[in-house]
mmCIF file of C-alpha atoms in Angstrom:
data_model
loop_
_atom_site.group_PDB
_atom_site.id
_atom_site.type_symbol
_atom_site.label_atom_id
_atom_site.label_comp_id
_atom_site.label_asym_id
_atom_site.label_seq_id
_atom_site.Cartn_x
_atom_site.Cartn_y
_atom_site.Cartn_z
ATOM 1 C CA UNK L 579 0.000 0.000 0.000
ATOM 2 C CA UNK L 580 2.793 2.377 0.946
ATOM 3 C CA UNK L 581 4.664 1.561 -2.287
ATOM 4 C CA UNK L 582 1.533 2.247 -4.355
ATOM 5 C CA UNK L 583 0.998 5.575 -2.607
ATOM 6 C CA UNK L 584 4.640 6.518 -3.192
ATOM 7 C CA UNK L 585 4.357 5.761 -6.911
ATOM 8 C CA UNK L 586 1.168 7.850 -7.202
ATOM 9 C CA UNK L 587 2.746 10.816 -5.410
ATOM 10 C CA UNK L 588 5.876 10.553 -7.527
ATOM 11 C CA UNK L 589 3.883 10.424 -10.760
ATOM 12 C CA UNK L 590 1.789 13.432 -9.767
ATOM 13 C CA UNK L 591 4.832 15.391 -8.649
ATOM 14 C CA UNK L 592 6.924 14.895 -11.769
ATOM 15 C CA UNK L 593 4.946 17.268 -14.027
ATOM 16 C CA UNK L 594 5.056 19.910 -11.304
ATOM 17 C CA UNK L 595 8.802 19.535 -10.849
ATOM 18 C CA UNK L 596 9.259 19.611 -14.608
ATOM 19 C CA UNK L 597 7.164 22.775 -14.865
ATOM 20 C CA UNK L 598 9.386 24.461 -12.305
ATOM 21 C CA UNK L 599 12.644 23.129 -13.711
ATOM 22 C CA UNK L 600 15.362 25.324 -15.170
ATOM 23 C CA UNK L 601 14.745 23.683 -18.550
ATOM 24 C CA UNK L 602 11.224 25.084 -18.695
ATOM 25 C CA UNK L 603 12.568 28.554 -17.905
ATOM 26 C CA UNK L 604 14.991 28.534 -20.800
ATOM 27 C CA UNK L 605 13.999 30.754 -23.758
ATOM 28 C CA UNK L 606 14.144 29.528 -27.298
ATOM 29 C CA UNK L 607 17.405 30.311 -29.000
ATOM 30 C CA UNK L 608 17.805 33.672 -30.706
ATOM 31 C CA UNK L 609 21.005 34.733 -32.451
ATOM 32 C CA UNK L 610 20.859 38.315 -33.778
ATOM 33 C CA UNK L 611 23.269 39.569 -36.419
ATOM 34 C CA UNK L 612 26.262 41.369 -34.916
ATOM 35 C CA UNK L 613 25.068 44.621 -36.492
ATOM 36 C CA UNK L 614 21.807 44.569 -34.523
ATOM 37 C CA UNK L 615 21.737 46.204 -31.056
ATOM 38 C CA UNK L 616 20.992 43.934 -28.117
ATOM 39 C CA UNK L 617 20.364 46.431 -25.315
ATOM 40 C CA UNK L 618 17.052 45.912 -23.550
ATOM 41 C CA UNK L 619 15.253 46.132 -20.203
ATOM 42 C CA UNK L 620 15.402 42.369 -19.618
ATOM 43 C CA UNK L 621 17.350 42.847 -16.379
ATOM 44 C CA UNK L 622 14.413 44.796 -14.924
ATOM 45 C CA UNK L 623 11.744 42.126 -15.546
ATOM 46 C CA UNK L 624 11.000 39.188 -13.256
ATOM 47 C CA UNK L 625 10.194 36.515 -15.821
ATOM 48 C CA UNK L 626 8.057 34.172 -13.643
ATOM 49 C CA UNK L 627 5.925 37.149 -12.556
ATOM 50 C CA UNK L 628 5.498 38.166 -16.193
ATOM 51 C CA UNK L 629 4.648 34.597 -17.237
ATOM 52 C CA UNK L 630 1.912 34.355 -14.604
ATOM 53 C CA UNK L 631 0.135 37.386 -16.050
ATOM 54 C CA UNK L 632 -0.782 35.390 -19.138
ATOM 55 C CA UNK L 633 -2.626 32.840 -17.007
ATOM 56 C CA UNK L 634 -4.801 35.479 -15.339
ATOM 57 C CA UNK L 635 -8.019 37.058 -16.683
ATOM 58 C CA UNK L 636 -7.558 40.415 -18.414
ATOM 59 C CA UNK L 637 -8.444 43.138 -15.921
ATOM 60 C CA UNK L 638 -11.542 45.195 -16.689
ATOM 61 C CA UNK L 639 -9.719 48.543 -16.709
ATOM 62 C CA UNK L 640 -7.151 47.240 -19.200
ATOM 63 C CA UNK L 641 -9.690 45.688 -21.547
ATOM 64 C CA UNK L 642 -11.850 48.825 -21.440
ATOM 65 C CA UNK L 643 -8.812 51.017 -22.114
ATOM 66 C CA UNK L 644 -7.607 49.090 -25.157
ATOM 67 C CA UNK L 645 -11.141 48.623 -26.510
ATOM 68 C CA UNK L 646 -11.729 52.370 -26.280
ATOM 69 C CA UNK L 647 -8.367 53.324 -27.771
ATOM 70 C CA UNK L 648 -8.827 50.994 -30.747
ATOM 71 C CA UNK L 649 -12.584 51.460 -31.195
ATOM 72 C CA UNK L 650 -12.301 53.547 -34.381
ATOM 73 C CA UNK L 651 -9.921 51.078 -36.005
ATOM 74 C CA UNK L 652 -12.072 48.074 -35.243
ATOM 75 C CA UNK L 653 -14.465 49.532 -37.820
ATOM 76 C CA UNK L 654 -12.075 51.400 -40.136
ATOM 77 C CA UNK L 655 -9.131 49.049 -40.371
ATOM 78 C CA UNK L 656 -5.471 50.050 -40.264
ATOM 79 C CA UNK L 657 -4.019 49.811 -43.773
ATOM 80 C CA UNK L 658 -0.604 50.336 -45.316
ATOM 81 C CA UNK L 659 -2.065 53.256 -47.247
ATOM 82 C CA UNK L 660 -3.257 54.808 -43.988
ATOM 83 C CA UNK L 661 0.029 54.223 -42.169
ATOM 84 C CA UNK L 662 2.001 55.765 -45.031
ATOM 85 C CA UNK L 663 -0.351 58.747 -45.358
ATOM 86 C CA UNK L 664 -0.325 59.484 -41.624
ATOM 87 C CA UNK L 665 3.445 59.059 -41.339
ATOM 88 C CA UNK L 666 4.139 61.224 -44.404
ATOM 89 C CA UNK L 667 1.869 63.947 -43.026
ATOM 90 C CA UNK L 668 4.281 64.381 -40.118
ATOM 91 C CA UNK L 669 7.227 64.581 -42.495
ATOM 92 C CA UNK L 670 5.660 67.511 -44.371
ATOM 93 C CA UNK L 671 5.987 69.746 -41.320
ATOM 94 C CA UNK L 672 9.210 71.524 -40.349
ATOM 95 C CA UNK L 673 11.187 70.673 -37.234
ATOM 96 C CA UNK L 674 10.273 69.573 -34.607
ATOM 97 C CA UNK L 675 7.081 67.898 -35.889
ATOM 98 C CA UNK L 676 8.933 65.961 -38.590
ATOM 99 C CA UNK L 677 11.087 64.424 -35.838
ATOM 100 C CA UNK L 678 8.255 63.301 -33.549
ATOM 101 C CA UNK L 679 7.617 59.852 -34.985
ATOM 102 C CA UNK L 680 9.483 56.590 -35.104
ATOM 103 C CA UNK L 681 7.769 53.860 -37.084
ATOM 104 C CA UNK L 682 8.209 50.175 -36.247
ATOM 105 C CA UNK L 683 7.458 46.849 -37.871
ATOM 106 C CA UNK L 684 7.485 43.595 -35.935
ATOM 107 C CA UNK L 685 7.792 40.675 -38.345
ATOM 108 C CA UNK L 686 8.356 37.292 -36.748
ATOM 109 C CA UNK L 687 11.427 37.518 -34.531
ATOM 110 C CA UNK L 688 12.647 40.637 -36.349
ATOM 111 C CA UNK L 689 11.892 44.273 -35.574
ATOM 112 C CA UNK L 690 12.565 47.188 -37.932
ATOM 113 C CA UNK L 691 12.443 50.942 -37.357
ATOM 114 C CA UNK L 692 12.512 54.086 -39.448
ATOM 115 C CA UNK L 693 12.253 57.788 -38.729
ATOM 116 C CA UNK L 694 14.170 61.047 -38.489
ATOM 117 C CA UNK L 695 14.984 60.569 -34.811
ATOM 118 C CA UNK L 696 17.720 58.506 -33.211
ATOM 119 C CA UNK L 697 16.949 55.255 -31.376
ATOM 120 C CA UNK L 698 14.903 55.734 -28.227
ATOM 121 C CA UNK L 699 13.951 53.737 -25.143
ATOM 122 C CA UNK L 700 11.039 52.297 -27.128
ATOM 123 C CA UNK L 701 13.601 50.326 -29.148
ATOM 124 C CA UNK L 702 14.641 48.704 -25.859
ATOM 125 C CA UNK L 703 11.011 48.109 -24.890
ATOM 126 C CA UNK L 704 10.391 46.233 -28.135
ATOM 127 C CA UNK L 705 13.556 44.149 -27.850
ATOM 128 C CA UNK L 706 12.535 43.293 -24.292
ATOM 129 C CA UNK L 707 9.039 42.265 -25.369
ATOM 130 C CA UNK L 708 10.443 40.129 -28.172
ATOM 131 C CA UNK L 709 12.937 38.341 -25.932
ATOM 132 C CA UNK L 710 10.318 37.771 -23.240
ATOM 133 C CA UNK L 711 8.140 36.131 -25.889
ATOM 134 C CA UNK L 712 10.885 33.535 -26.348
ATOM 135 C CA UNK L 713 10.060 32.128 -22.896
ATOM 136 C CA UNK L 714 7.510 29.335 -22.318
ATOM 137 C CA UNK L 715 3.980 30.485 -21.565
ATOM 138 C CA UNK L 716 4.388 33.906 -23.182
ATOM 139 C CA UNK L 717 2.691 34.458 -26.573
ATOM 140 C CA UNK L 718 4.739 35.538 -29.557
ATOM 141 C CA UNK L 719 4.623 39.196 -30.429
ATOM 142 C CA UNK L 720 2.158 39.681 -33.286
ATOM 143 C CA UNK L 721 3.203 41.023 -36.669
ATOM 144 C CA UNK L 722 2.339 44.715 -36.468
ATOM 145 C CA UNK L 723 3.209 48.022 -38.157
ATOM 146 C CA UNK L 724 2.792 51.084 -35.927
ATOM 147 C CA UNK L 725 4.086 54.572 -35.079
ATOM 148 C CA UNK L 726 5.123 56.046 -31.726
ATOM 149 C CA UNK L 727 5.274 59.751 -30.944
ATOM 150 C CA UNK L 728 8.418 60.630 -28.967
ATOM 151 C CA UNK L 729 7.412 64.077 -27.777
ATOM 152 C CA UNK L 730 5.966 64.708 -24.284
ATOM 153 C CA UNK L 731 2.479 63.940 -25.594
ATOM 154 C CA UNK L 732 0.022 64.763 -28.396
ATOM 155 C CA UNK L 733 -0.862 67.380 -29.291
ATOM 156 C CA UNK L 734 1.214 69.890 -27.330
ATOM 157 C CA UNK L 735 -0.062 73.456 -27.020
ATOM 158 C CA UNK L 736 2.592 74.661 -29.478
ATOM 159 C CA UNK L 737 1.830 72.048 -32.155
ATOM 160 C CA UNK L 738 0.044 72.915 -35.420
ATOM 161 C CA UNK L 739 -3.689 72.160 -35.236
ATOM 162 C CA UNK L 740 -4.692 68.645 -36.336
ATOM 163 C CA UNK L 741 -1.174 68.005 -37.625
ATOM 164 C CA UNK L 742 -1.531 64.215 -37.218
ATOM 165 C CA UNK L 743 -4.908 63.909 -38.947
ATOM 166 C CA UNK L 744 -4.785 62.655 -42.537
ATOM 167 C CA UNK L 745 -6.365 64.787 -45.253
ATOM 168 C CA UNK L 746 -8.608 61.852 -46.189
ATOM 169 C CA UNK L 747 -10.198 60.227 -43.124
ATOM 170 C CA UNK L 748 -10.057 56.888 -44.928
ATOM 171 C CA UNK L 749 -6.263 57.167 -44.850
ATOM 172 C CA UNK L 750 -5.960 57.634 -41.093
ATOM 173 C CA UNK L 751 -3.760 55.429 -38.913
ATOM 174 C CA UNK L 752 -3.344 55.485 -35.123
ATOM 175 C CA UNK L 753 -0.350 56.960 -33.323
ATOM 176 C CA UNK L 754 0.934 55.644 -30.012
ATOM 177 C CA UNK L 755 1.938 58.383 -27.570
ATOM 178 C CA UNK L 756 3.097 58.646 -23.967
ATOM 179 C CA UNK L 757 0.176 60.951 -23.204
ATOM 180 C CA UNK L 758 -2.587 62.675 -25.113
ATOM 181 C CA UNK L 759 -5.284 65.311 -24.982
ATOM 182 C CA UNK L 760 -8.404 63.412 -23.954
ATOM 183 C CA UNK L 761 -10.531 64.626 -26.860
ATOM 184 C CA UNK L 762 -7.837 64.159 -29.535
ATOM 185 C CA UNK L 763 -8.818 61.343 -31.936
ATOM 186 C CA UNK L 764 -6.701 58.496 -33.325
ATOM 187 C CA UNK L 765 -4.094 58.623 -30.526
ATOM 188 C CA UNK L 766 -3.402 55.623 -28.288
ATOM 189 C CA UNK L 767 -1.906 56.406 -24.878
ATOM 190 C CA UNK L 768 0.978 54.123 -23.864
ATOM 191 C CA UNK L 769 3.575 54.238 -21.066
ATOM 192 C CA UNK L 770 5.914 57.155 -21.754
ATOM 193 C CA UNK L 771 9.274 56.004 -23.060
ATOM 194 C CA UNK L 772 11.495 58.502 -21.249
ATOM 195 C CA UNK L 773 11.079 57.400 -17.589
ATOM 196 C CA UNK L 774 11.296 53.681 -18.395
ATOM 197 C CA UNK L 775 15.101 53.496 -18.317
ATOM 198 C CA UNK L 776 15.126 54.311 -14.611
ATOM 199 C CA UNK L 777 11.672 53.081 -13.664
ATOM 200 C CA UNK L 778 12.700 49.797 -12.001
ATOM 201 C CA UNK L 779 15.107 51.656 -9.704
ATOM 202 C CA UNK L 780 12.496 54.314 -8.975
ATOM 203 C CA UNK L 781 9.813 51.684 -8.349
ATOM 204 C CA UNK L 782 12.026 49.841 -5.871
ATOM 205 C CA UNK L 783 12.979 53.076 -4.092
ATOM 206 C CA UNK L 784 9.320 53.988 -3.605
ATOM 207 C CA UNK L 785 8.626 50.520 -2.184
ATOM 208 C CA UNK L 786 11.549 50.898 0.248
ATOM 209 C CA UNK L 787 10.364 54.377 1.267
ATOM 210 C CA UNK L 788 6.827 53.335 2.208
ATOM 211 C CA UNK L 789 5.735 53.692 5.808
ATOM 212 C CA UNK L 790 2.626 52.540 7.710
ATOM 213 C CA UNK L 791 -0.489 54.669 7.250
ATOM 214 C CA UNK L 792 -0.702 55.453 10.953
ATOM 215 C CA UNK L 793 2.742 57.129 10.789
ATOM 216 C CA UNK L 794 1.942 59.404 7.851
ATOM 217 C CA UNK L 795 1.293 63.125 8.295
ATOM 218 C CA UNK L 796 -2.335 63.697 7.348
ATOM 219 C CA UNK L 797 -1.460 66.496 4.934
ATOM 220 C CA UNK L 798 -0.911 67.099 1.218
ATOM 221 C CA UNK L 799 2.647 67.028 -0.136
ATOM 222 C CA UNK L 800 3.895 68.044 -3.595
ATOM 223 C CA UNK L 801 7.079 69.229 -5.316
ATOM 224 C CA UNK L 802 7.693 70.009 -8.967
ATOM 225 C CA UNK L 803 8.538 72.726 -11.459
ATOM 226 C CA UNK L 804 6.491 75.814 -12.169
ATOM 227 C CA UNK L 805 4.607 75.258 -15.430
ATOM 228 C CA UNK L 806 4.523 77.976 -18.104
ATOM 229 C CA UNK L 807 2.278 77.024 -21.031
ATOM 230 C CA UNK L 808 2.620 80.209 -23.097
ATOM 231 C CA UNK L 809 5.573 81.471 -25.113
ATOM 232 C CA UNK L 810 8.318 83.294 -23.215
ATOM 233 C CA UNK L 811 7.856 86.268 -25.551
ATOM 234 C CA UNK L 812 4.181 86.615 -24.632
ATOM 235 C CA UNK L 813 3.046 89.875 -22.990
ATOM 236 C CA UNK L 814 3.730 89.904 -19.265
ATOM 237 C CA UNK L 815 0.021 90.018 -18.447
ATOM 238 C CA UNK L 816 -0.550 86.841 -20.481
ATOM 239 C CA UNK L 817 2.285 85.053 -18.672
ATOM 240 C CA UNK L 818 1.072 86.202 -15.256
ATOM 241 C CA UNK L 819 -2.553 85.229 -15.895
ATOM 242 C CA UNK L 820 -1.577 81.808 -17.212
ATOM 243 C CA UNK L 821 0.593 81.057 -14.179
ATOM 244 C CA UNK L 822 -2.113 82.242 -11.791
ATOM 245 C CA UNK L 823 -4.573 79.754 -13.325
ATOM 246 C CA UNK L 824 -2.202 76.763 -13.349
ATOM 247 C CA UNK L 825 -3.002 73.922 -10.916
ATOM 248 C CA UNK L 826 0.605 73.735 -9.705
ATOM 249 C CA UNK L 827 0.658 77.451 -8.950
ATOM 250 C CA UNK L 828 -2.695 77.403 -7.184
ATOM 251 C CA UNK L 829 -1.614 74.487 -5.005
ATOM 252 C CA UNK L 830 1.579 76.261 -3.950
ATOM 253 C CA UNK L 831 -0.305 79.464 -3.106
ATOM 254 C CA UNK L 832 -2.791 77.474 -1.026
ATOM 255 C CA UNK L 833 0.161 75.987 0.826
ATOM 256 C CA UNK L 834 1.306 79.456 1.913
ATOM 257 C CA UNK L 835 -2.082 80.082 3.540
ATOM 258 C CA UNK L 836 -2.557 76.538 4.889
ATOM 259 C CA UNK L 837 0.897 75.253 5.901
ATOM 260 C CA UNK L 838 -0.482 72.643 8.310
ATOM 261 C CA UNK L 839 -2.675 71.107 5.615
ATOM 262 C CA UNK L 840 -0.478 71.495 2.529
ATOM 263 C CA UNK L 841 3.286 71.151 2.076
ATOM 264 C CA UNK L 842 3.652 72.195 -1.568
ATOM 265 C CA UNK L 843 6.320 74.116 -3.409
ATOM 266 C CA UNK L 844 8.448 74.458 -6.514
ATOM 267 C CA UNK L 845 11.647 72.423 -6.684
ATOM 268 C CA UNK L 846 13.567 74.869 -8.899
ATOM 269 C CA UNK L 847 14.129 78.600 -8.952
ATOM 270 C CA UNK L 848 11.714 80.708 -10.992
ATOM 271 C CA UNK L 849 13.935 83.662 -11.914
ATOM 272 C CA UNK L 850 13.776 82.696 -15.590
ATOM 273 C CA UNK L 851 10.110 83.710 -15.774
ATOM 274 C CA UNK L 852 9.783 87.001 -17.737
ATOM 275 C CA UNK L 853 7.216 88.497 -15.369
ATOM 276 C CA UNK L 854 8.209 90.525 -12.319
ATOM 277 C CA UNK L 855 4.705 90.254 -10.902
ATOM 278 C CA UNK L 856 4.785 86.460 -11.189
ATOM 279 C CA UNK L 857 8.226 86.229 -9.600
ATOM 280 C CA UNK L 858 7.112 88.403 -6.708
ATOM 281 C CA UNK L 859 4.075 86.190 -6.092
ATOM 282 C CA UNK L 860 5.808 82.824 -6.454
ATOM 283 C CA UNK L 861 9.240 83.339 -4.855
ATOM 284 C CA UNK L 862 7.883 82.248 -1.444
ATOM 285 C CA UNK L 863 6.725 79.024 -3.114
ATOM 286 C CA UNK L 864 10.260 77.859 -3.995
ATOM 287 C CA UNK L 865 11.039 75.147 -1.431
ATOM 288 C CA UNK L 866 13.511 72.760 -3.075
ATOM 289 C CA UNK L 867 13.499 68.998 -3.458
ATOM 290 C CA UNK L 868 12.132 66.289 -1.209
ATOM 291 C CA UNK L 869 13.307 62.685 -1.129
ATOM 292 C CA UNK L 870 10.813 59.914 -1.780
ATOM 293 C CA UNK L 871 10.927 59.055 1.921
ATOM 294 C CA UNK L 872 10.026 62.647 2.861
ATOM 295 C CA UNK L 873 7.316 62.728 0.219
ATOM 296 C CA UNK L 874 5.779 59.419 1.234
ATOM 297 C CA UNK L 875 5.708 60.356 4.913
ATOM 298 C CA UNK L 876 2.622 62.394 3.931
ATOM 299 C CA UNK L 877 -0.771 60.739 3.528
ATOM 300 C CA UNK L 878 -2.137 62.740 0.575
ATOM 301 C CA UNK L 879 -0.218 63.045 -2.710
ATOM 302 C CA UNK L 880 -1.767 65.145 -5.511
ATOM 303 C CA UNK L 881 -1.192 64.206 -9.136
ATOM 304 C CA UNK L 882 -0.628 67.326 -11.266
ATOM 305 C CA UNK L 883 -0.001 67.693 -14.991
ATOM 306 C CA UNK L 884 3.436 68.571 -16.273
ATOM 307 C CA UNK L 885 3.997 69.618 -19.866
ATOM 308 C CA UNK L 886 1.277 67.047 -20.419
ATOM 309 C CA UNK L 887 1.141 64.087 -18.050
ATOM 310 C CA UNK L 888 3.574 63.918 -15.149
ATOM 311 C CA UNK L 889 5.977 61.243 -16.398
ATOM 312 C CA UNK L 890 5.116 58.252 -14.163
ATOM 313 C CA UNK L 891 4.086 60.521 -11.281
ATOM 314 C CA UNK L 892 0.645 58.927 -11.250
ATOM 315 C CA UNK L 893 2.187 55.471 -11.024
ATOM 316 C CA UNK L 894 4.659 56.057 -8.197
ATOM 317 C CA UNK L 895 2.179 58.025 -6.091
ATOM 318 C CA UNK L 896 -0.304 55.153 -6.266
ATOM 319 C CA UNK L 897 2.517 52.786 -5.380
ATOM 320 C CA UNK L 898 3.513 54.878 -2.349
ATOM 321 C CA UNK L 899 0.670 53.587 -0.167
ATOM 322 C CA UNK L 900 -0.399 57.188 0.317
ATOM 323 C CA UNK L 901 -3.751 58.405 -0.979
ATOM 324 C CA UNK L 902 -3.668 59.824 -4.496
ATOM 325 C CA UNK L 903 -5.482 63.150 -4.941
ATOM 326 C CA UNK L 904 -6.327 62.957 -8.669
ATOM 327 C CA UNK L 905 -6.644 66.453 -10.102
ATOM 328 C CA UNK L 906 -8.936 66.975 -13.109
ATOM 329 C CA UNK L 907 -7.012 67.110 -16.359
ATOM 330 C CA UNK L 908 -7.623 67.562 -20.087
ATOM 331 C CA UNK L 909 -4.909 64.936 -20.648
ATOM 332 C CA UNK L 910 -4.986 61.141 -20.510
ATOM 333 C CA UNK L 911 -2.280 58.602 -19.702
ATOM 334 C CA UNK L 912 -2.248 54.871 -20.394
ATOM 335 C CA UNK L 913 -3.244 53.971 -16.844
ATOM 336 C CA UNK L 914 -5.874 56.623 -16.098
ATOM 337 C CA UNK L 915 -8.817 54.208 -16.271
ATOM 338 C CA UNK L 916 -7.318 52.453 -13.293
ATOM 339 C CA UNK L 917 -7.988 55.525 -11.131
ATOM 340 C CA UNK L 918 -11.427 54.968 -9.606
ATOM 341 C CA UNK L 919 -12.691 57.811 -7.367
ATOM 342 C CA UNK L 920 -13.217 56.756 -3.762
ATOM 343 C CA UNK L 921 -11.799 53.320 -4.503
ATOM 344 C CA UNK L 922 -8.121 54.194 -4.925
ATOM 345 C CA UNK L 923 -8.058 57.990 -5.266
ATOM 346 C CA UNK L 924 -9.809 61.242 -4.322
ATOM 347 C CA UNK L 925 -11.000 63.597 -7.117
ATOM 348 C CA UNK L 926 -9.897 67.235 -6.957
ATOM 349 C CA UNK L 927 -11.005 70.066 -9.244
ATOM 350 C CA UNK L 928 -8.416 71.534 -11.593
ATOM 351 C CA UNK L 929 -8.803 75.016 -10.066
ATOM 352 C CA UNK L 930 -8.240 73.571 -6.564
ATOM 353 C CA UNK L 931 -11.477 75.091 -5.274
ATOM 354 C CA UNK L 932 -12.417 71.890 -3.418
ATOM 355 C CA UNK L 933 -8.942 70.882 -2.224
ATOM 356 C CA UNK L 934 -9.310 72.081 1.375
ATOM 357 C CA UNK L 935 -12.730 70.420 1.515
ATOM 358 C CA UNK L 936 -11.238 67.129 0.299
ATOM 359 C CA UNK L 937 -8.398 67.316 2.836
ATOM 360 C CA UNK L 938 -10.880 67.903 5.651
ATOM 361 C CA UNK L 939 -13.023 65.033 4.380
ATOM 362 C CA UNK L 940 -10.002 62.726 4.274
ATOM 363 C CA UNK L 941 -8.940 63.651 7.792
ATOM 364 C CA UNK L 942 -12.381 62.747 9.139
ATOM 365 C CA UNK L 943 -12.592 59.502 7.119
ATOM 366 C CA UNK L 944 -9.156 58.151 7.951
ATOM 367 C CA UNK L 945 -9.965 54.438 7.833
ATOM 368 C CA UNK L 946 -11.670 54.735 4.458
ATOM 369 C CA UNK L 947 -8.676 56.671 3.137
ATOM 370 C CA UNK L 948 -6.280 54.020 4.412
ATOM 371 C CA UNK L 949 -8.264 51.401 2.484
ATOM 372 C CA UNK L 950 -8.203 53.558 -0.671
ATOM 373 C CA UNK L 951 -4.443 54.082 -0.331
ATOM 374 C CA UNK L 952 -3.936 50.348 0.037
ATOM 375 C CA UNK L 953 -6.134 49.700 -3.029
ATOM 376 C CA UNK L 954 -3.976 52.122 -4.999
ATOM 377 C CA UNK L 955 -0.757 50.418 -3.930
ATOM 378 C CA UNK L 956 -2.107 46.976 -4.857
ATOM 379 C CA UNK L 957 -3.206 48.277 -8.264
ATOM 380 C CA UNK L 958 0.201 49.883 -8.903
ATOM 381 C CA UNK L 959 2.134 46.788 -7.840
ATOM 382 C CA UNK L 960 0.109 44.717 -10.297
ATOM 383 C CA UNK L 961 0.072 47.117 -13.231
ATOM 384 C CA UNK L 962 2.826 49.732 -12.909
ATOM 385 C CA UNK L 963 5.690 47.293 -12.339
ATOM 386 C CA UNK L 964 7.940 46.584 -15.306
ATOM 387 C CA UNK L 965 6.078 43.285 -15.690
ATOM 388 C CA UNK L 966 2.754 45.152 -15.750
ATOM 389 C CA UNK L 967 4.032 47.692 -18.272
ATOM 390 C CA UNK L 968 5.369 44.974 -20.568
ATOM 391 C CA UNK L 969 2.071 43.111 -20.297
ATOM 392 C CA UNK L 970 0.200 46.287 -21.296
ATOM 393 C CA UNK L 971 2.304 46.593 -24.459
ATOM 394 C CA UNK L 972 1.933 42.900 -25.288
ATOM 395 C CA UNK L 973 -1.842 42.993 -24.885
ATOM 396 C CA UNK L 974 -2.098 46.228 -26.887
ATOM 397 C CA UNK L 975 -0.158 44.730 -29.796
ATOM 398 C CA UNK L 976 -2.250 41.546 -29.747
ATOM 399 C CA UNK L 977 -5.413 43.652 -30.075
ATOM 400 C CA UNK L 978 -3.805 46.101 -32.526
ATOM 401 C CA UNK L 979 -3.015 43.239 -34.906
ATOM 402 C CA UNK L 980 -6.731 42.407 -35.106
ATOM 403 C CA UNK L 981 -7.353 45.920 -36.484
ATOM 404 C CA UNK L 982 -4.846 45.582 -39.345
ATOM 405 C CA UNK L 983 -5.998 44.901 -42.883
ATOM 406 C CA UNK L 984 -2.735 43.627 -44.349
ATOM 407 C CA UNK L 985 -0.166 40.890 -43.817
ATOM 408 C CA UNK L 986 2.983 42.306 -42.256
ATOM 409 C CA UNK L 987 4.977 39.287 -43.424
ATOM 410 C CA UNK L 988 4.549 40.614 -46.957
ATOM 411 C CA UNK L 989 6.581 43.673 -45.907
ATOM 412 C CA UNK L 990 9.715 41.760 -44.960
ATOM 413 C CA UNK L 991 11.387 42.224 -48.340
ATOM 414 C CA UNK L 992 10.690 45.969 -48.244
ATOM 415 C CA UNK L 993 12.299 46.265 -44.809
ATOM 416 C CA UNK L 994 15.367 44.335 -45.972
ATOM 417 C CA UNK L 995 15.817 46.308 -49.204
ATOM 418 C CA UNK L 996 14.759 49.855 -48.298
ATOM 419 C CA UNK L 997 17.619 51.723 -46.541
ATOM 420 C CA UNK L 998 15.179 53.866 -44.555
ATOM 421 C CA UNK L 999 14.337 50.754 -42.513
ATOM 422 C CA UNK L 1000 16.886 49.620 -39.924
ATOM 423 C CA UNK L 1001 16.752 46.255 -38.241
ATOM 424 C CA UNK L 1002 16.796 46.761 -34.461
ATOM 425 C CA UNK L 1003 16.096 43.139 -33.481
#
């Protein structure tokens, strides 16, 4: 009886041991040509964690985000004619618009790029995604042809109107961008390329800097640069009025009047601003940097726009186990649908008129706020880690491929023969 039981246990255990063996963790072989770069973010990704994501149901916020972003192109398919027309429209504009885009083609295990700009972190993202797909349990990257905007977002306030929109709507293709104006059509928000190089280190530092909710100061904390959205040569009154209406400025001025509720200030000097009135008003708001540990010792962290979105500010503030105060914005990031008011964040009006009210509410609903802060941290750990970011891209490309009306494999010869295309993987 004992021998029979031993045999049964051994037989049942073998598949499990095999599944966990080093052999199963080995990727399929890939030997790139010596001329092809091999830099990537592989060292920042925990492969077993990434593998497990493909065995879990797609989260509602992620499915809703991608469905919404691709909704137009589920009806009006992405074509080579549309991709070429949209890409060439950018090239017709003078600098800097003609240097915004980098176009990519993923064809089998190869990736090609073209554009007027030098290689960017997105090249590393794509090489990482491709190498991760060589591991068991991770689907191959689909064959896709797409464009990524490498500016701060789309469209910026200084961009020509509708510069990305094709003259014939039937020739329109989508553009991926690290932020977008919410009402701007045909733009798909993705994680911004620029912070990704240091994101793993930043992510880990935020985790190390977290402290228990009961130890946090029940006050708002913020640091950042003053934000001027008009040209430096604008009339002084225009500059002054714009700064006085900016969320960052309003928060810092509120801090001067409510120092026990709000610790907010500008990290850098403001002497470059061509408005004496503005400098006089905002000099007391210059307070210098704070470390993550100092930041996270506060319970309430507002999320404020930068030039467009805040460059992973949303993500690390959710991760901090403090309560995110989500300020209204005309801009959208890739992860915004994950912010659910009174589940993992508190909504604040863009003009800050309800900020003091929200702080007072939070102070009198401390347990509820602790739960919301914890919900935010759990969401960020699952989705804003490098594994979560890579999964977002993988899922986006899988769904993007379904919107294409061409076979990318047919483009392989063009990529190999046309000198404008460079193999990057």
